[in-house]
Short mmCIF file of C-alpha atoms in Angstrom, two decimals:
data_model
loop_
_atom_site.label_atom_id
_atom_site.label_comp_id
_atom_site.label_asym_id
_atom_site.label_seq_id
_atom_site.Cartn_x
_atom_site.Cartn_y
_atom_site.Cartn_z
CA MET X 1 -50.91 121.94 -63.49
CA HIS X 2 -52.92 119.45 -61.76
CA ILE X 3 -51.62 115.96 -62.61
CA VAL X 4 -53.55 112.76 -61.99
CA TYR X 5 -50.54 110.36 -61.62
CA LEU X 6 -51.38 106.57 -61.99
CA HIS X 7 -48.99 103.82 -60.57
CA GLN X 8 -50.51 100.73 -58.89
CA TYR X 9 -47.32 100.03 -57.16
CA PHE X 10 -46.18 103.29 -55.53
CA PHE X 11 -43.86 103.29 -52.68
CA THR X 12 -42.34 105.67 -50.42
CA PRO X 13 -38.80 105.52 -49.13
CA ASP X 14 -40.09 104.08 -45.79
CA GLN X 15 -41.42 100.95 -48.01
CA PRO X 16 -39.40 98.33 -49.60
CA GLY X 17 -39.54 98.83 -53.43
CA GLY X 18 -38.57 101.39 -56.35
CA THR X 19 -39.60 104.96 -55.61
CA ARG X 20 -39.18 106.58 -59.07
CA SER X 21 -42.86 107.70 -58.85
CA TYR X 22 -42.53 109.30 -55.43
CA GLU X 23 -39.28 110.96 -56.55
CA MET X 24 -40.73 112.47 -59.73
CA ALA X 25 -44.20 113.54 -58.12
CA ARG X 26 -42.78 115.25 -55.02
CA ARG X 27 -40.46 117.34 -57.48
CA LEU X 28 -43.46 118.08 -59.43
CA VAL X 29 -45.19 119.32 -56.29
CA ALA X 30 -41.92 121.23 -55.43
CA ALA X 31 -42.20 122.86 -58.72
CA GLY X 32 -45.75 124.17 -58.06
CA HIS X 33 -47.88 121.52 -59.47
CA ARG X 34 -50.75 119.68 -57.88
CA VAL X 35 -50.22 115.71 -57.73
CA ASP X 36 -52.98 113.09 -57.07
CA MET X 37 -51.43 109.69 -56.97
CA ILE X 38 -53.83 106.59 -57.40
CA THR X 39 -52.15 103.51 -56.05
CA SER X 40 -52.70 100.35 -54.36
CA ASP X 41 -52.53 99.59 -50.69
CA GLN X 42 -50.94 95.86 -51.26
CA GLN X 43 -51.09 94.97 -47.41
CA PRO X 44 -54.07 96.66 -46.08
CA VAL X 45 -55.34 96.33 -42.61
CA ALA X 46 -58.20 93.87 -42.32
CA GLY X 47 -61.61 95.53 -42.21
CA GLY X 48 -60.15 98.84 -43.50
CA PRO X 49 -61.61 101.29 -45.87
CA ASP X 50 -61.82 100.63 -49.68
CA TRP X 51 -59.61 103.75 -49.95
CA ARG X 52 -57.65 105.74 -47.68
CA VAL X 53 -55.99 109.19 -48.54
CA THR X 54 -52.58 110.36 -47.17
CA GLU X 55 -50.17 113.01 -48.10
CA GLU X 56 -46.72 112.12 -48.76
CA ALA X 57 -44.17 114.96 -49.48
CA GLY X 58 -47.13 117.25 -50.57
CA ILE X 59 -48.40 114.37 -52.80
CA ARG X 60 -52.08 113.66 -52.26
CA VAL X 61 -52.12 109.61 -52.38
CA HIS X 62 -55.14 107.80 -52.82
CA TRP X 63 -54.58 104.06 -51.54
CA LYS X 64 -57.00 101.13 -52.93
CA ASN X 65 -57.45 98.33 -50.85
CA GLN X 66 -55.95 95.78 -53.06
CA PRO X 67 -53.73 92.84 -51.90
CA TYR X 68 -50.90 91.74 -53.89
CA ASN X 69 -47.55 90.09 -53.64
CA ASN X 70 -44.68 88.57 -55.71
CA SER X 71 -45.67 85.01 -54.74
CA MET X 72 -49.16 85.32 -56.18
CA GLY X 73 -50.22 82.90 -59.03
CA TRP X 74 -50.62 84.10 -62.80
CA LEU X 75 -54.43 84.23 -62.26
CA ASP X 76 -54.59 86.01 -58.90
CA ARG X 77 -52.04 88.66 -60.32
CA ILE X 78 -54.62 89.16 -63.33
CA LYS X 79 -57.33 89.54 -60.99
CA ALA X 80 -55.43 91.99 -58.82
CA PHE X 81 -54.48 94.03 -62.15
CA PHE X 82 -58.08 94.47 -63.28
CA GLY X 83 -59.70 94.86 -59.84
CA PHE X 84 -57.44 97.90 -59.40
CA ALA X 85 -57.88 99.16 -63.08
CA ILE X 86 -61.74 99.19 -62.49
CA ALA X 87 -61.65 101.05 -59.23
CA ALA X 88 -58.88 103.43 -60.28
CA SER X 89 -60.94 104.44 -63.33
CA ARG X 90 -63.48 105.60 -61.47
CA ARG X 91 -61.30 107.43 -58.90
CA ALA X 92 -59.16 109.02 -61.66
CA ALA X 93 -62.20 110.33 -63.43
CA SER X 94 -63.47 112.18 -60.35
CA PHE X 95 -60.86 114.89 -60.70
CA HIS X 96 -62.83 117.34 -63.03
CA ASP X 97 -60.14 120.08 -62.79
CA ALA X 98 -57.25 117.78 -63.87
CA ASP X 99 -55.06 119.14 -66.65
CA VAL X 100 -53.38 115.76 -67.38
CA ILE X 101 -53.39 112.24 -66.68
CA PHE X 102 -49.86 110.53 -66.37
CA ALA X 103 -50.06 106.53 -66.19
CA THR X 104 -46.87 104.50 -65.58
CA SER X 105 -46.57 100.83 -66.00
CA THR X 106 -46.18 97.87 -65.13
CA PRO X 107 -48.70 96.36 -65.24
CA LEU X 108 -49.97 97.17 -68.66
CA THR X 109 -53.64 97.62 -67.06
CA ILE X 110 -52.63 100.80 -65.69
CA ALA X 111 -53.66 102.43 -69.18
CA ILE X 112 -57.22 101.16 -68.66
CA PRO X 113 -58.11 104.05 -65.92
CA ALA X 114 -55.69 106.42 -67.84
CA ILE X 115 -57.57 105.95 -71.02
CA TYR X 116 -60.81 105.92 -69.45
CA ALA X 117 -60.36 109.35 -67.21
CA SER X 118 -58.71 110.88 -70.32
CA TRP X 119 -62.17 110.08 -72.14
CA ARG X 120 -64.52 111.17 -69.61
CA LEU X 121 -62.44 114.36 -68.60
CA LYS X 122 -61.40 115.14 -72.17
CA LYS X 123 -57.84 115.68 -71.13
CA PRO X 124 -54.86 114.34 -72.65
CA TYR X 125 -52.89 111.44 -71.00
CA VAL X 126 -49.19 110.52 -71.03
CA PHE X 127 -47.90 106.86 -70.79
CA GLU X 128 -44.75 105.70 -69.29
CA VAL X 129 -43.21 102.45 -70.45
CA ARG X 130 -40.93 100.96 -67.71
CA ASP X 131 -40.97 97.37 -69.25
CA VAL X 132 -41.94 96.06 -72.60
CA TRP X 133 -45.44 94.40 -72.03
CA PRO X 134 -46.93 92.07 -73.19
CA ALA X 135 -43.81 90.88 -74.66
CA VAL X 136 -41.91 89.89 -71.42
CA PRO X 137 -44.82 87.61 -70.26
CA ILE X 138 -45.15 86.01 -73.77
CA ALA X 139 -41.25 85.29 -73.66
CA LEU X 140 -41.50 83.80 -70.31
CA GLY X 141 -44.38 81.46 -71.73
CA ALA X 142 -46.66 83.03 -68.92
CA LEU X 143 -49.22 84.25 -71.58
CA ASN X 144 -49.78 81.30 -73.75
CA ASN X 145 -53.71 81.33 -74.22
CA PRO X 146 -53.95 83.04 -77.77
CA ILE X 147 -57.17 85.08 -76.85
CA LEU X 148 -55.36 86.50 -73.73
CA ARG X 149 -52.40 87.23 -75.89
CA TRP X 150 -54.32 88.92 -78.52
CA LEU X 151 -56.03 90.97 -76.00
CA ALA X 152 -52.81 92.07 -74.28
CA LEU X 153 -51.41 92.85 -77.64
CA ARG X 154 -54.50 94.90 -78.21
CA LEU X 155 -54.32 96.86 -75.05
CA GLU X 156 -50.54 97.63 -75.71
CA HIS X 157 -51.25 99.32 -78.82
CA GLU X 158 -54.40 101.28 -77.46
CA ALA X 159 -51.99 102.29 -74.44
CA TYR X 160 -49.55 103.71 -76.91
CA HIS X 161 -51.68 105.23 -79.59
CA ARG X 162 -54.38 106.99 -77.18
CA ALA X 163 -51.37 108.66 -75.45
CA ALA X 164 -50.60 112.05 -76.29
CA ARG X 165 -46.84 111.40 -75.52
CA VAL X 166 -44.84 108.16 -74.51
CA VAL X 167 -42.18 108.36 -71.94
CA ALA X 168 -39.51 105.30 -72.28
CA LEU X 169 -37.05 104.62 -69.67
CA ALA X 170 -34.39 103.33 -72.20
CA PRO X 171 -33.83 103.84 -76.00
CA GLY X 172 -34.56 100.26 -76.62
CA MET X 173 -38.04 100.71 -75.21
CA GLY X 174 -38.63 103.65 -77.34
CA ASP X 175 -37.86 101.82 -80.40
CA GLU X 176 -40.19 99.11 -79.38
CA VAL X 177 -43.00 101.58 -78.92
CA ALA X 178 -42.09 103.09 -82.41
CA SER X 179 -42.33 99.68 -83.89
CA THR X 180 -46.13 99.74 -83.24
CA ASP X 181 -46.22 102.84 -85.78
CA TYR X 182 -46.35 105.30 -82.87
CA PRO X 183 -44.69 108.65 -84.14
CA ARG X 184 -41.09 108.71 -82.91
CA ASP X 185 -41.16 112.33 -82.24
CA ARG X 186 -43.83 111.96 -79.44
CA ILE X 187 -41.62 109.53 -77.73
CA THR X 188 -39.41 111.11 -74.91
CA ILE X 189 -36.51 109.12 -73.30
CA ILE X 190 -36.29 109.74 -69.58
CA PRO X 191 -34.23 106.97 -67.90
CA ASN X 192 -34.37 105.74 -64.20
CA GLY X 193 -32.63 108.24 -61.94
CA CYS X 194 -30.26 108.41 -58.91
CA ASP X 195 -31.62 109.17 -55.43
CA ASN X 196 -28.79 111.03 -54.09
CA ASP X 197 -30.38 112.39 -51.12
CA ILE X 198 -31.03 108.85 -49.90
CA PHE X 199 -28.36 106.77 -51.17
CA GLY X 200 -25.59 109.49 -51.08
CA ALA X 201 -26.49 110.43 -47.56
CA PRO X 202 -25.27 108.95 -44.19
CA PRO X 203 -27.49 105.75 -43.47
CA PRO X 204 -29.00 105.09 -40.16
CA VAL X 205 -26.23 104.19 -37.80
CA ASP X 206 -27.48 100.99 -36.76
CA ALA X 207 -28.77 99.67 -40.37
CA LEU X 208 -26.39 96.76 -40.28
CA ALA X 209 -25.88 96.30 -36.65
CA ASP X 210 -26.82 92.79 -36.64
CA TYR X 211 -24.38 91.77 -39.25
CA ALA X 212 -21.32 93.71 -37.97
CA GLU X 213 -19.46 90.87 -36.56
CA TRP X 214 -20.13 88.84 -39.76
CA LEU X 215 -19.00 91.69 -41.89
CA GLY X 216 -16.09 93.21 -40.10
CA ASP X 217 -14.06 95.08 -42.59
CA ARG X 218 -14.20 92.33 -45.30
CA PRO X 219 -15.33 92.99 -48.85
CA LEU X 220 -19.00 92.84 -49.51
CA ILE X 221 -20.87 92.03 -52.58
CA ILE X 222 -24.66 92.65 -52.54
CA PHE X 223 -27.77 91.97 -54.69
CA ALA X 224 -31.06 93.77 -53.63
CA GLY X 225 -34.19 93.21 -55.33
CA THR X 226 -37.08 90.77 -56.03
CA LEU X 227 -36.11 87.09 -55.49
CA GLY X 228 -38.01 85.58 -58.56
CA LYS X 229 -37.50 83.70 -61.55
CA ALA X 230 -36.86 86.58 -63.73
CA ASN X 231 -33.57 87.28 -61.53
CA LYS X 232 -31.79 84.09 -61.16
CA VAL X 233 -30.49 85.17 -57.84
CA GLY X 234 -29.85 81.53 -56.91
CA TYR X 235 -26.97 81.43 -59.21
CA LEU X 236 -25.29 83.95 -56.46
CA ALA X 237 -24.89 80.69 -54.17
CA ASP X 238 -22.94 78.99 -56.66
CA VAL X 239 -20.74 81.96 -57.19
CA ALA X 240 -20.29 82.25 -53.39
CA ALA X 241 -19.36 78.68 -53.13
CA ALA X 242 -16.69 79.34 -55.91
CA MET X 243 -15.42 82.31 -54.10
CA LEU X 244 -15.08 80.28 -50.97
CA LYS X 245 -12.38 78.25 -52.62
CA ARG X 246 -10.66 81.71 -53.75
CA ASP X 247 -11.24 84.17 -50.64
CA PRO X 248 -13.33 82.75 -47.90
CA GLU X 249 -13.10 86.31 -46.37
CA VAL X 250 -15.36 87.99 -49.21
CA ARG X 251 -19.10 88.37 -48.28
CA PHE X 252 -22.15 87.90 -50.20
CA ALA X 253 -25.60 89.42 -49.10
CA ILE X 254 -28.97 88.87 -50.98
CA ILE X 255 -31.47 91.41 -49.78
CA GLY X 256 -35.00 91.00 -50.83
CA ALA X 257 -38.36 89.05 -50.88
CA GLY X 258 -40.01 86.81 -53.51
CA ALA X 259 -41.36 83.48 -54.75
CA ASP X 260 -37.86 81.96 -55.03
CA ARG X 261 -36.42 82.96 -51.54
CA ASP X 262 -36.87 79.67 -49.94
CA ALA X 263 -35.30 77.71 -52.81
CA ILE X 264 -32.39 80.07 -53.06
CA ALA X 265 -31.97 79.53 -49.03
CA GLN X 266 -32.15 75.74 -49.72
CA HIS X 267 -29.74 75.81 -52.51
CA ALA X 268 -27.25 77.96 -50.45
CA ALA X 269 -27.71 75.73 -47.54
CA ASN X 270 -26.83 72.78 -49.59
CA LEU X 271 -23.66 74.23 -51.01
CA GLY X 272 -22.59 75.02 -47.54
CA VAL X 273 -22.42 78.86 -47.96
CA LEU X 274 -25.66 80.04 -46.06
CA ASP X 275 -24.74 82.13 -43.01
CA HIS X 276 -21.05 81.34 -43.88
CA ASN X 277 -20.03 83.76 -46.62
CA LEU X 278 -23.58 84.50 -47.77
CA LYS X 279 -26.54 85.78 -45.87
CA LEU X 280 -30.06 86.08 -47.21
CA VAL X 281 -31.44 89.54 -45.68
CA PRO X 282 -35.21 90.37 -45.65
CA ALA X 283 -36.72 93.15 -47.76
CA VAL X 284 -35.90 96.34 -46.18
CA PRO X 285 -36.99 100.15 -46.54
CA LYS X 286 -34.87 102.16 -48.83
CA ARG X 287 -33.15 104.28 -45.98
CA ILE X 288 -31.73 100.83 -44.55
CA LEU X 289 -30.97 99.59 -47.99
CA ALA X 290 -28.83 102.55 -48.39
CA GLY X 291 -26.66 101.45 -45.38
CA TRP X 292 -26.02 98.11 -47.26
CA ILE X 293 -25.34 99.82 -50.60
CA GLN X 294 -22.99 102.16 -48.91
CA ARG X 295 -21.17 99.40 -47.13
CA ALA X 296 -20.83 97.39 -50.17
CA SER X 297 -17.85 96.98 -52.23
CA ILE X 298 -19.56 95.86 -55.31
CA CYS X 299 -23.26 95.73 -56.40
CA LEU X 300 -25.12 93.32 -58.60
CA ALA X 301 -27.73 93.36 -61.29
CA MET X 302 -29.43 90.07 -62.03
CA PHE X 303 -31.63 88.83 -64.87
CA SER X 304 -32.27 85.52 -66.55
CA GLY X 305 -34.16 84.37 -69.67
CA PRO X 306 -34.47 85.92 -73.18
CA PRO X 307 -32.74 89.02 -74.13
CA ILE X 308 -36.14 91.07 -74.21
CA LEU X 309 -35.98 90.84 -70.44
CA TRP X 310 -32.51 92.52 -69.88
CA LYS X 311 -31.28 94.14 -73.01
CA ASP X 312 -33.06 97.56 -72.22
CA ALA X 313 -32.88 96.98 -68.13
CA VAL X 314 -32.73 100.14 -66.31
CA GLN X 315 -32.96 98.55 -62.68
CA ASN X 316 -33.48 100.67 -59.71
CA LYS X 317 -30.51 98.93 -58.00
CA PHE X 318 -28.09 99.87 -60.80
CA PHE X 319 -28.86 103.73 -60.12
CA ASP X 320 -29.08 103.34 -56.34
CA SER X 321 -25.40 102.04 -56.74
CA LEU X 322 -24.43 105.11 -58.77
CA SER X 323 -25.69 107.15 -55.94
CA ALA X 324 -23.70 105.57 -53.18
CA GLY X 325 -20.45 105.61 -55.33
CA LYS X 326 -20.53 101.71 -55.86
CA PRO X 327 -19.55 99.72 -59.16
CA VAL X 328 -21.97 97.42 -60.64
CA PHE X 329 -21.60 94.01 -62.21
CA SER X 330 -24.55 92.57 -64.30
CA ASN X 331 -25.02 88.94 -65.47
CA HIS X 332 -26.15 90.18 -68.86
CA ALA X 333 -25.02 92.47 -71.61
CA GLY X 334 -27.88 94.98 -71.51
CA TRP X 335 -27.92 98.71 -71.75
CA GLN X 336 -26.91 99.32 -68.23
CA CYS X 337 -24.05 96.93 -68.35
CA HIS X 338 -23.00 98.99 -71.65
CA ILE X 339 -23.11 102.10 -69.53
CA ALA X 340 -20.82 100.47 -66.74
CA ILE X 341 -18.22 99.13 -69.27
CA GLU X 342 -18.34 102.75 -71.08
CA HIS X 343 -17.33 104.52 -67.70
CA ASP X 344 -15.42 101.91 -66.16
CA ILE X 345 -17.86 101.49 -63.13
CA GLY X 346 -18.39 97.83 -63.50
CA GLY X 347 -19.25 95.48 -66.26
CA SER X 348 -20.45 91.84 -66.99
CA MET X 349 -19.79 88.71 -65.12
CA SER X 350 -20.36 85.18 -66.40
CA PRO X 351 -24.17 84.11 -66.36
CA ASP X 352 -23.43 80.66 -66.22
CA ASP X 353 -19.71 79.91 -65.05
CA PRO X 354 -19.72 80.60 -61.24
CA ASP X 355 -15.77 80.23 -61.13
CA ALA X 356 -15.46 82.76 -63.94
CA ALA X 357 -18.02 85.12 -62.15
CA ALA X 358 -16.13 84.64 -58.66
CA GLU X 359 -12.76 85.29 -60.24
CA THR X 360 -14.02 88.76 -62.07
CA LEU X 361 -15.83 89.91 -58.73
CA LEU X 362 -12.78 89.10 -56.58
CA HIS X 363 -10.28 90.67 -58.96
CA HIS X 364 -12.38 94.12 -58.72
CA ALA X 365 -13.30 93.62 -55.11
CA ARG X 366 -9.67 93.43 -53.88
CA ASP X 367 -8.39 96.31 -56.21
CA SER X 368 -8.70 99.41 -53.83
CA ALA X 369 -7.15 101.89 -56.49
CA TRP X 370 -9.91 100.76 -58.94
CA LEU X 371 -12.65 100.97 -56.27
CA ALA X 372 -11.64 104.58 -55.46
CA GLY X 373 -11.64 105.52 -59.21
CA ALA X 374 -15.03 103.83 -59.79
CA ALA X 375 -16.53 105.77 -56.68
CA GLN X 376 -15.67 109.20 -58.39
CA ARG X 377 -17.03 108.18 -61.81
CA THR X 378 -20.33 106.78 -60.51
CA LYS X 379 -21.08 109.94 -58.34
CA ALA X 380 -20.18 111.82 -61.35
CA LEU X 381 -22.70 110.02 -63.24
CA ALA X 382 -25.32 110.23 -60.30
CA HIS X 383 -25.13 113.85 -59.96
CA GLY X 384 -24.91 114.92 -63.70
CA ARG X 385 -26.50 112.58 -66.47
CA PHE X 386 -28.72 110.52 -63.98
CA SER X 387 -29.65 113.05 -61.49
CA ARG X 388 -33.23 112.63 -60.40
CA ASN X 389 -33.55 116.63 -60.20
CA ASN X 390 -32.66 116.68 -63.87
CA LEU X 391 -34.79 113.92 -65.01
CA ALA X 392 -37.89 115.27 -63.15
CA ARG X 393 -37.54 118.64 -64.97
CA GLU X 394 -37.51 116.71 -68.11
CA LEU X 395 -40.86 114.94 -67.13
CA GLU X 396 -42.13 118.49 -66.06
CA ASN X 397 -41.46 119.86 -69.59
CA CYS X 398 -42.87 116.79 -71.15
CA LEU X 399 -46.32 117.10 -69.40
CA SER X 400 -46.33 120.80 -69.66
CA ASP X 401 -46.06 120.61 -73.56
CA VAL X 402 -48.65 118.37 -73.57
CA VAL X 403 -50.93 120.45 -71.40
CA ARG X 404 -50.05 123.62 -73.50
CA ASN X 405 -50.67 121.62 -76.94
CA ASP X 406 -54.11 120.55 -75.42
CA LYS X 407 -55.21 124.05 -74.55
CA ALA X 408 -54.05 125.51 -77.87
CA ASN X 409 -56.43 122.98 -79.74
#
C-alpha cells in the first residue's frame, strides 16, 4: 500500500514529544508499505523553505514551515491549525498513486486535508481519534463562541462520517464516536503502545549526569509531559512539600515545557521545595527521557478538569513507564488508572489532598518487594497487550481491509 499519513505534530525519538505516528509508520514501512508523512516544522529555520523533505526510518516526511508552541494563545493556535490544513490539503492531494489516506488527531482540523485528498484522489480515508474534540475545548471553556462551536461540531461529524473507518485509542472514545451515529462495526480500538526498544533499552550513560549528586540512590518520583492547565502539575509542588515532612530523601522531578512552567517554578520556590526535593527539568528527547523513567521509582500521570479530559486518557507517559518496568499513579480515575489497579502496577492518588497523595506515594516508593513485582507485571503488559509491534499489525490490518474493500467496489 501507499499510505498518505497526516499528523500535524509528528515527532521522532530525537525530538521531545509523542512518537506514536513515528513508531506506527516505521513498522508499516518495515512491512513493505510506502508511507508519506505530512506534518509541520514547528521550529523552522528563519528564511527556510516552505516545505522540506527528509527520510526518517524509511518514512518520507514532508515538513511544513508552520510555527507552533504550547504557549500560543487560542487565536494563534487556530491560525496555525488552519494554515497547516490548507497547505497539507494540496500536499496530500498530490500523491496520485496513493491507496489510502490516514489522518490522526489532534487537532481536529487534520480531517480537512484528509477529506480533501480523499475527494480529489477518489481514495478512502481513515481517521484516528486521540482526543475527543471539540468536546474537550468546550468543556474547558475555550470554545464559547456559538458559531465556532457549531462549526467545530460540524467538522467533527464530517471527520467521522466521511471516513471509511475510525480508529480510537480507548473504548470510551469509540463510544463517543458511535454516539454520533457512526457505525460501531467500523470503529477499531487500537490503544497507545509501548516503545520497548527505547524505554526498555539502556539509556545514554550520561543522561542524568547533571543530577547524580542530587539523586544519589534516593527514591525518585517523576512527571514527564506538557506543563499546561490540563495537567495540574503545580499540585506536585504541594505533594513534594507534604513529602518533605515525611521523608526528605524522596525526590521529585517535573520534566517538560509549557505555558505553566514559570508559575510551577514560582509555586515550588514559595513552598521551599524547588531545587531541594523537587527539580524542574527542561523537555528532553525520548532517548534521554528513557534514562529518567528507568531511574524512577514511580511515574505520575496528571490531568485536571472535567471527566471528559481524563476518563479515556491514554497518555504516552503511562505506556513509556510500562516499557521501563515502572508503576504509574494518576490523579484521576480514568481508563489507564483502571488498568493500573487491575494489574497492581499503580493506582490513583488524591487529586486535592497533598498529604494523602504523599502518603500513598511514600508507601509504595519504599516498598521494594512491591516495586520488584510491579516491574515484572508492567513489562508483561508492555510486551504483550500493549506491544507496539502487535498494535502496528492491527493498524496495518485495518488499513489493508479498507483498501481491499475500496478496490472490490
